[in-house]
Amino acid sequence: MKVVVNELEGCRRALEVEIPSDQVMQEFERSFTEYSRRASIPGFRQGKIPLDIVRRRFGKEVRDEVIGRMVREYSLRAIEDKKLEPVDDPVLDEVKYEDGRPLTFKATFEVRPILTVSDYHGVPVEVARRRITDEMIDASVRDLADRAAKLELVTDRPVQKGDFIVGTLSCRFVKGKGKNLQDEPLFLEAGAENNHPDFNAAILGTQAGETRTFETAYPDEERAGTLRGCTVAYTLFIREIKKKVVPNIDDGLAKELGNFQDLAELKERVRGELEKRAKASEEAEARDKILSYLVERQAVEVPSALVEAEVDRRLEAIVRQMVAEGKDPTKAKIDWREERAQMIPAATRAVRAMLILEAIAAQEGIEASEEDVNNWLRDEAKRHNITVSALKDRLAQNARLAGLRRQIVREKSLDFVMNGANIRHEVK
């Protein structure tokens, strides 16, 4: 086999492959022999058909099959022999064959670029130091107290802002199409900002046992979602009014929230949690700035196939999120072509960073061991509260399992650069 590698624009490569005619003829004869054993022709016993009959009857079929198989097989051999690393499937064309002459074809594809990264030791980074103040601790404790609040029944007054109503909701579409509802259970905070203003207007000032009816005309705008352009008649029945009672912030609250002796111990735990989050935020900022530093200083030919794959991954994540929220992606008012175009710059930067980190890993001998893979799977499964087996199935469904080892290598590579970085903290 003869192979000529032609470097095209960017990361594209074209292989011109030539397979000697004698090898092609050997494959022809092998396939004709196989056909003679399994073919079925009236007047001949199976397995006893003469080869010349097989050649006349199945000649074109066998030749096409052999040539197609050899082109696919030898394209992979040629890529391996030349130690190339394609990032997409080769396009096989210009296939030519005549009896007594070599079989020739061309394979075109993109390759992962070979990089040599130099400026990654002692990367200068300035990170904001998140100082934890008493005010931040007090705010967190107030939030804990708010979450520990209890709902108490109100019988002596109408609904006020901040109350919660318990009742039923019925609705009928006056204009547009949608699902009518009849006496569906309702639990709603009165006056909440995310309520439609018409709901707040109807609820505030009502007494338990009252019914309110009103119509809402939704705008013909994207923000109205599935109710866009619809008019809906609502009937609300207020069965109960409940008010939120927030506990006092004292030693009693601390004991109620957990195994704390007093409020001071609770505040100390809160401080520790805030400091942990601040440290994680500082590390995330440092990692982002290190990546920006590397990307800005390293020229990289980015294969378009990898960029397209990254865009696909991001779009698939959006679709999965929409499905999880009960939305139909096919009915969303999204211009997916425009969405794809807008993602290309960020996806290109992400791929550039990925290639740089992989190059650093190669230069430093950083690899992902089986233990690294198992630890990653265990930690990720714990974070999502699922089993390792379920996580593997999820990764396999999203075609991410094969690339997991590369991902771990990139993470270890960034850790390596970060550990050697010159990080300066600016207190804010």
Coordinates of C-alpha atoms in Angstrom, one line a residue:
M1 CA 0.0 0.0 0.0
K2 CA 1.3 3.5 -0.9
V3 CA 0.0 6.5 1.0
V4 CA 0.6 10.2 0.3
V5 CA -0.4 12.7 2.9
N6 CA -1.5 16.1 1.6
E7 CA -1.9 19.0 4.1
L8 CA -4.9 21.1 3.2
E9 CA -6.2 24.3 4.8
G10 CA -6.1 24.3 8.6
C11 CA -6.4 20.9 10.2
R12 CA -7.6 19.1 7.0
R13 CA -5.6 16.3 5.6
A14 CA -6.1 14.3 2.4
L15 CA -4.6 10.8 2.0
E16 CA -4.0 9.4 -1.5
V17 CA -4.0 5.7 -1.1
E18 CA -2.9 3.1 -3.7
I19 CA -3.6 -0.7 -3.1
P20 CA -1.6 -3.1 -5.4
S21 CA -3.7 -4.9 -8.0
D22 CA -2.6 -8.3 -6.8
Q23 CA -4.0 -7.6 -3.3
V24 CA -7.3 -6.5 -4.9
M25 CA -7.4 -9.7 -7.1
Q26 CA -6.8 -11.9 -4.0
E27 CA -9.8 -10.3 -2.3
F28 CA -11.9 -10.8 -5.4
E29 CA -11.0 -14.5 -5.5
R30 CA -11.6 -14.9 -1.8
S31 CA -15.1 -13.3 -2.1
F32 CA -16.0 -15.3 -5.2
T33 CA -15.1 -18.5 -3.4
E34 CA -17.2 -17.5 -0.4
Y35 CA -20.1 -16.7 -2.8
S36 CA -19.8 -20.1 -4.4
R37 CA -20.3 -21.7 -1.0
R38 CA -23.4 -19.7 0.1
A39 CA -25.1 -18.6 -3.1
S40 CA -28.3 -20.3 -4.3
I41 CA -28.7 -20.8 -8.1
P42 CA -31.4 -23.0 -9.6
G43 CA -29.9 -26.2 -11.1
F44 CA -26.9 -26.2 -8.8
R45 CA -26.5 -27.7 -5.3
Q46 CA -25.6 -25.1 -2.7
G47 CA -21.8 -25.0 -2.2
K48 CA -21.2 -26.7 -5.6
I49 CA -21.6 -23.8 -7.9
P50 CA -18.6 -23.4 -10.3
L51 CA -16.6 -20.2 -9.9
D52 CA -17.0 -19.1 -13.5
I53 CA -20.8 -19.2 -13.0
V54 CA -20.5 -17.2 -9.8
R55 CA -18.3 -14.6 -11.6
R56 CA -20.8 -14.2 -14.4
R57 CA -23.8 -14.1 -12.1
F58 CA -22.5 -12.0 -9.2
G59 CA -19.4 -10.3 -10.7
K60 CA -20.5 -6.7 -10.3
E61 CA -22.0 -7.2 -6.9
V62 CA -18.9 -8.9 -5.6
R63 CA -16.5 -6.3 -7.1
D64 CA -18.5 -3.4 -5.7
E65 CA -18.7 -5.1 -2.3
V66 CA -14.9 -5.9 -2.2
I67 CA -13.9 -2.4 -3.4
G68 CA -16.1 -0.7 -0.8
R69 CA -14.8 -3.0 2.0
M70 CA -11.1 -2.5 1.0
V71 CA -11.5 1.3 0.7
R72 CA -13.0 1.5 4.2
E73 CA -10.4 -1.0 5.7
Y74 CA -7.3 0.5 4.0
S75 CA -8.3 4.1 4.8
L76 CA -8.1 3.1 8.5
R77 CA -4.8 1.3 7.9
A78 CA -3.4 4.4 6.1
I79 CA -4.4 6.7 9.0
E80 CA -2.9 4.4 11.5
D81 CA 0.3 3.9 9.5
K82 CA 0.8 7.7 9.2
K83 CA 0.0 8.1 13.0
L84 CA -2.7 10.6 12.3
E85 CA -5.6 11.3 14.7
P86 CA -8.8 12.2 12.9
V87 CA -11.5 14.1 14.8
D88 CA -14.2 13.2 12.2
D89 CA -15.1 10.4 9.9
P90 CA -13.1 10.4 6.7
V91 CA -14.8 11.3 3.5
L92 CA -13.9 8.6 1.0
D93 CA -14.0 9.6 -2.7
E94 CA -12.3 9.5 -6.1
V95 CA -12.3 5.7 -6.0
K96 CA -10.8 4.3 -9.2
Y97 CA -10.1 0.7 -10.3
E98 CA -9.5 -1.1 -13.5
D99 CA -8.5 -4.8 -14.0
G100 CA -4.7 -5.2 -13.7
R101 CA -4.2 -1.7 -12.2
P102 CA -4.0 -0.6 -8.5
L103 CA -7.1 0.4 -6.6
T104 CA -6.8 4.1 -5.7
F105 CA -8.9 6.5 -3.6
K106 CA -8.8 9.6 -1.5
A107 CA -9.6 10.0 2.2
T108 CA -10.2 13.5 3.6
F109 CA -10.7 14.4 7.2
E110 CA -9.6 16.8 10.0
V111 CA -6.9 15.9 12.5
R112 CA -6.2 16.9 16.1
P113 CA -3.5 19.5 15.9
I114 CA -0.1 18.9 17.4
L115 CA 0.8 21.7 19.8
T116 CA 3.8 22.6 21.9
V117 CA 2.8 24.9 24.7
S118 CA 5.5 26.9 26.5
D119 CA 4.1 29.6 28.6
Y120 CA 2.2 27.7 31.3
H121 CA 4.5 27.7 34.3
G122 CA 4.0 30.4 36.9
V123 CA 0.9 31.9 35.2
P124 CA 0.2 35.3 36.8
V125 CA -3.4 35.5 38.1
E126 CA -5.1 38.0 40.3
V127 CA -8.2 36.7 42.2
A128 CA -10.6 38.6 44.4
R129 CA -10.4 37.4 48.0
R130 CA -14.0 37.0 49.3
R131 CA -14.0 38.3 52.9
I132 CA -16.7 36.9 55.1
T133 CA -18.3 39.6 57.2
D134 CA -20.6 39.5 60.2
E135 CA -23.3 41.0 58.0
M136 CA -23.1 38.1 55.6
I137 CA -23.3 35.6 58.5
D138 CA -26.3 37.3 59.9
A139 CA -28.0 37.4 56.5
S140 CA -27.5 33.6 56.1
V141 CA -28.9 33.0 59.6
R142 CA -31.9 35.1 58.7
D143 CA -32.4 33.0 55.6
L144 CA -32.2 29.8 57.7
A145 CA -34.8 31.2 60.1
D146 CA -37.0 32.1 57.1
R147 CA -36.8 28.5 55.8
A148 CA -37.6 27.2 59.2
A149 CA -40.8 29.3 59.3
K150 CA -44.2 27.6 59.9
L151 CA -47.5 28.4 58.4
E152 CA -50.3 29.2 60.8
L153 CA -54.0 29.5 60.0
V154 CA -55.5 33.0 59.7
T155 CA -59.2 33.4 60.6
D156 CA -59.6 37.0 61.7
R157 CA -58.6 39.1 58.6
P158 CA -58.4 39.1 54.8
V159 CA -55.4 38.0 52.6
Q160 CA -52.3 40.2 53.0
K161 CA -49.1 40.3 51.0
G162 CA -46.9 37.4 52.1
D163 CA -49.8 35.2 53.1
F164 CA -50.3 31.8 51.6
I165 CA -53.7 30.7 50.2
V166 CA -55.0 27.2 50.1
G167 CA -57.9 26.6 47.7
T168 CA -58.8 25.5 44.2
L169 CA -58.3 26.8 40.7
S170 CA -60.5 26.4 37.6
C171 CA -59.9 27.9 34.2
R172 CA -61.5 28.1 30.8
F173 CA -59.8 29.3 27.5
V174 CA -61.9 32.2 26.1
K175 CA -59.4 32.8 23.3
G176 CA -56.7 30.4 22.1
K177 CA -56.2 26.7 22.8
G178 CA -55.2 25.1 26.1
K179 CA -56.2 22.7 28.8
N180 CA -59.2 23.7 30.8
L181 CA -59.0 23.0 34.6
Q182 CA -61.7 22.2 37.1
D183 CA -61.1 22.6 40.9
E184 CA -57.4 21.9 40.7
P185 CA -55.6 22.2 44.1
L186 CA -54.0 25.6 44.6
F187 CA -51.3 26.8 47.0
L188 CA -50.0 30.3 46.3
E189 CA -48.1 33.1 48.0
A190 CA -50.1 36.3 47.8
G191 CA -48.3 39.3 46.2
A192 CA -45.3 37.2 45.1
E193 CA -43.4 38.9 42.2
N194 CA -43.5 35.9 40.0
N195 CA -47.3 35.8 40.1
H196 CA -49.3 37.3 37.3
P197 CA -50.5 40.8 38.5
D198 CA -54.1 39.7 37.8
F199 CA -53.7 36.9 40.3
N200 CA -52.3 39.2 43.0
A201 CA -55.1 41.7 42.4
A202 CA -57.7 39.0 42.8
I203 CA -56.3 37.4 45.9
L204 CA -55.3 40.3 48.0
G205 CA -58.1 41.4 50.3
T206 CA -60.2 38.3 50.0
Q207 CA -61.6 36.3 53.0
A208 CA -61.5 32.6 53.5
G209 CA -64.5 31.0 51.9
E210 CA -64.7 33.5 49.1
T211 CA -64.6 32.9 45.3
R212 CA -63.0 35.3 42.8
T213 CA -63.4 35.3 39.0
F214 CA -61.4 37.2 36.5
E215 CA -60.1 37.1 32.9
T216 CA -56.5 37.5 31.9
A217 CA -55.4 38.4 28.4
Y218 CA -51.8 37.2 27.8
P219 CA -49.6 39.3 25.4
D220 CA -48.7 37.9 22.0
E221 CA -45.0 37.8 23.1
E222 CA -42.5 35.1 23.8
R223 CA -42.4 35.8 27.5
A224 CA -46.0 34.5 27.8
G225 CA -44.8 31.0 26.8
T226 CA -47.6 28.5 26.0
L227 CA -50.3 31.1 26.9
R228 CA -49.0 33.5 24.3
G229 CA -52.0 35.4 22.7
C230 CA -54.5 33.6 24.9
T231 CA -57.3 34.9 27.0
V232 CA -58.2 32.7 30.0
A233 CA -61.2 33.0 32.5
Y234 CA -60.1 32.0 36.0
T235 CA -62.1 31.0 39.1
L236 CA -60.3 31.0 42.5
F237 CA -61.8 29.6 45.6
I238 CA -60.0 30.6 48.8
R239 CA -60.4 27.8 51.3
E240 CA -57.8 28.9 53.9
I241 CA -55.5 31.7 54.6
K242 CA -52.1 31.0 56.2
K243 CA -49.4 33.3 57.4
K244 CA -45.7 32.6 57.7
V245 CA -44.4 32.8 61.2
V246 CA -40.6 33.1 61.3
P247 CA -38.9 31.9 64.5
N248 CA -36.8 34.2 66.6
I249 CA -33.1 34.1 66.0
D250 CA -31.8 32.8 69.3
D251 CA -30.4 29.7 70.9
G252 CA -33.7 28.0 70.4
L253 CA -33.5 28.4 66.7
A254 CA -29.9 26.9 66.7
K255 CA -31.1 23.8 68.6
E256 CA -34.1 23.5 66.3
L257 CA -31.9 23.6 63.2
G258 CA -29.4 20.9 64.2
N259 CA -27.1 19.7 66.9
F260 CA -25.9 23.2 68.0
Q261 CA -25.6 24.2 71.6
D262 CA -26.3 27.8 71.0
L263 CA -26.6 30.6 68.4
A264 CA -22.9 31.3 68.5
E265 CA -22.1 27.7 67.4
L266 CA -24.6 27.9 64.6
K267 CA -23.0 31.2 63.4
E268 CA -19.6 29.5 63.5
R269 CA -20.9 26.7 61.3
V270 CA -22.4 29.2 58.9
R271 CA -19.1 31.1 58.7
G272 CA -17.3 27.8 57.8
E273 CA -19.8 27.1 55.0
L274 CA -19.5 30.7 53.6
E275 CA -15.7 30.4 53.7
K276 CA -15.9 27.1 51.9
R277 CA -18.1 28.6 49.2
A278 CA -15.8 31.6 48.9
K279 CA -12.8 29.4 48.4
A280 CA -14.6 27.4 45.7
S281 CA -15.6 30.7 44.0
E282 CA -11.9 31.9 44.2
E283 CA -10.7 28.7 42.7
A284 CA -13.3 28.8 39.9
E285 CA -12.2 32.4 39.1
A286 CA -8.5 31.4 39.1
R287 CA -9.2 28.5 36.7
D288 CA -11.2 30.7 34.3
K289 CA -8.4 33.3 34.3
I290 CA -5.7 30.7 33.8
L291 CA -7.6 29.3 30.8
S292 CA -8.1 32.8 29.4
Y293 CA -4.3 33.4 29.8
L294 CA -3.4 30.2 28.0
V295 CA -6.0 30.7 25.2
E296 CA -4.9 34.3 24.5
R297 CA -1.2 33.4 24.2
Q298 CA -1.3 30.1 22.3
A299 CA -2.0 30.0 18.6
V300 CA -4.2 26.9 17.8
E301 CA -5.6 25.7 14.6
V302 CA -9.1 24.6 15.7
P303 CA -10.7 21.7 13.8
S304 CA -14.2 22.7 12.7
A305 CA -15.4 19.2 13.4
L306 CA -14.6 19.6 17.1
V307 CA -16.3 23.0 17.2
E308 CA -19.4 21.5 15.6
A309 CA -19.4 18.7 18.2
E310 CA -19.1 21.2 21.0
V311 CA -22.0 23.2 19.7
D312 CA -24.0 20.0 19.3
R313 CA -23.3 19.2 23.0
R314 CA -24.4 22.6 24.1
L315 CA -27.6 22.5 22.1
E316 CA -28.4 19.0 23.4
A317 CA -28.0 20.3 26.9
I318 CA -30.6 23.0 26.2
V319 CA -33.0 20.4 24.7
R320 CA -32.5 18.1 27.7
Q321 CA -33.2 21.0 30.1
M322 CA -36.4 21.9 28.2
V323 CA -37.6 18.4 28.3
A324 CA -36.9 18.2 32.0
E325 CA -39.0 21.3 32.5
G326 CA -41.9 19.7 30.5
K327 CA -41.4 21.9 27.4
D328 CA -41.5 20.6 23.8
P329 CA -38.3 21.8 22.0
T330 CA -40.0 21.4 18.6
K331 CA -42.7 23.9 19.6
A332 CA -40.3 26.4 21.2
K333 CA -40.1 29.8 19.5
I334 CA -36.3 29.3 19.0
D335 CA -34.4 29.9 15.8
W336 CA -32.1 26.9 16.3
R337 CA -30.0 27.9 13.3
E338 CA -29.4 31.4 14.8
E339 CA -28.9 29.8 18.3
R340 CA -26.2 27.5 16.7
A341 CA -24.5 30.5 15.0
Q342 CA -24.3 32.4 18.3
M343 CA -22.7 29.5 20.1
I344 CA -19.8 29.2 17.7
P345 CA -17.4 31.8 19.2
A346 CA -17.7 30.4 22.7
A347 CA -17.5 26.8 21.5
T348 CA -14.4 27.6 19.5
R349 CA -12.8 29.1 22.6
A350 CA -13.7 26.0 24.6
V351 CA -12.2 23.7 22.0
R352 CA -9.0 25.8 21.9
A353 CA -8.7 25.6 25.7
M354 CA -9.3 21.8 25.5
L355 CA -6.6 21.3 23.0
I356 CA -4.1 23.4 25.0
L357 CA -4.8 21.4 28.2
E358 CA -4.4 18.1 26.3
A359 CA -1.1 19.3 24.9
I360 CA 0.2 20.3 28.3
A361 CA -0.8 16.9 29.6
A362 CA 1.2 15.2 26.8
Q363 CA 4.2 17.3 27.6
E364 CA 4.0 16.6 31.3
G365 CA 3.1 12.9 31.1
I366 CA -0.3 13.5 32.7
E367 CA -2.6 10.5 32.3
A368 CA -6.0 9.3 33.6
S369 CA -5.6 6.1 35.5
E370 CA -8.3 3.5 36.1
E371 CA -8.4 4.8 39.7
D372 CA -8.9 8.4 38.4
V373 CA -11.9 7.2 36.3
N374 CA -13.5 5.3 39.1
N375 CA -13.0 8.2 41.5
W376 CA -14.6 10.6 39.1
L377 CA -17.6 8.3 38.5
R378 CA -18.0 7.8 42.2
D379 CA -17.9 11.5 43.1
E380 CA -20.2 12.5 40.2
A381 CA -22.7 9.8 41.0
K382 CA -22.7 11.0 44.7
R383 CA -23.3 14.6 43.5
H384 CA -26.3 13.5 41.4
N385 CA -27.5 11.0 44.1
I386 CA -27.5 8.1 41.6
T387 CA -25.6 4.8 41.4
V388 CA -22.3 4.6 39.4
S389 CA -24.1 2.1 37.1
A390 CA -26.9 4.6 36.4
L391 CA -24.3 7.3 35.8
K392 CA -22.4 5.1 33.3
D393 CA -25.7 4.4 31.5
R394 CA -26.5 8.1 31.3
L395 CA -23.0 8.9 30.0
A396 CA -23.3 6.1 27.4
Q397 CA -26.6 7.5 26.2
N398 CA -25.1 10.9 25.7
A399 CA -22.0 9.5 24.0
R400 CA -19.8 10.9 26.8
L401 CA -18.4 7.7 28.2
A402 CA -15.8 7.3 25.5
G403 CA -14.5 10.8 26.1
L404 CA -14.4 10.6 29.9
R405 CA -10.7 9.7 30.1
R406 CA -9.8 12.8 28.0
Q407 CA -12.0 15.0 30.2
I408 CA -10.2 13.7 33.3
V409 CA -6.8 14.3 31.7
R410 CA -7.8 17.9 30.9
E411 CA -9.0 18.5 34.5
K412 CA -5.7 17.1 35.9
S413 CA -3.8 19.2 33.4
L414 CA -5.6 22.4 34.6
D415 CA -4.9 21.4 38.2
F416 CA -1.2 21.1 37.3
V417 CA -1.1 24.6 35.8
M418 CA -3.0 26.0 38.7
N419 CA -0.8 24.5 41.3
G420 CA 2.2 26.1 39.6
A421 CA 0.5 29.5 39.0
N422 CA 1.5 32.7 40.6
I423 CA -1.9 33.6 42.2
R424 CA -2.2 36.9 43.9
H425 CA -5.3 37.6 46.0
E426 CA -6.9 41.1 46.1
V427 CA -9.1 41.5 49.2
K428 CA -12.6 42.9 48.5

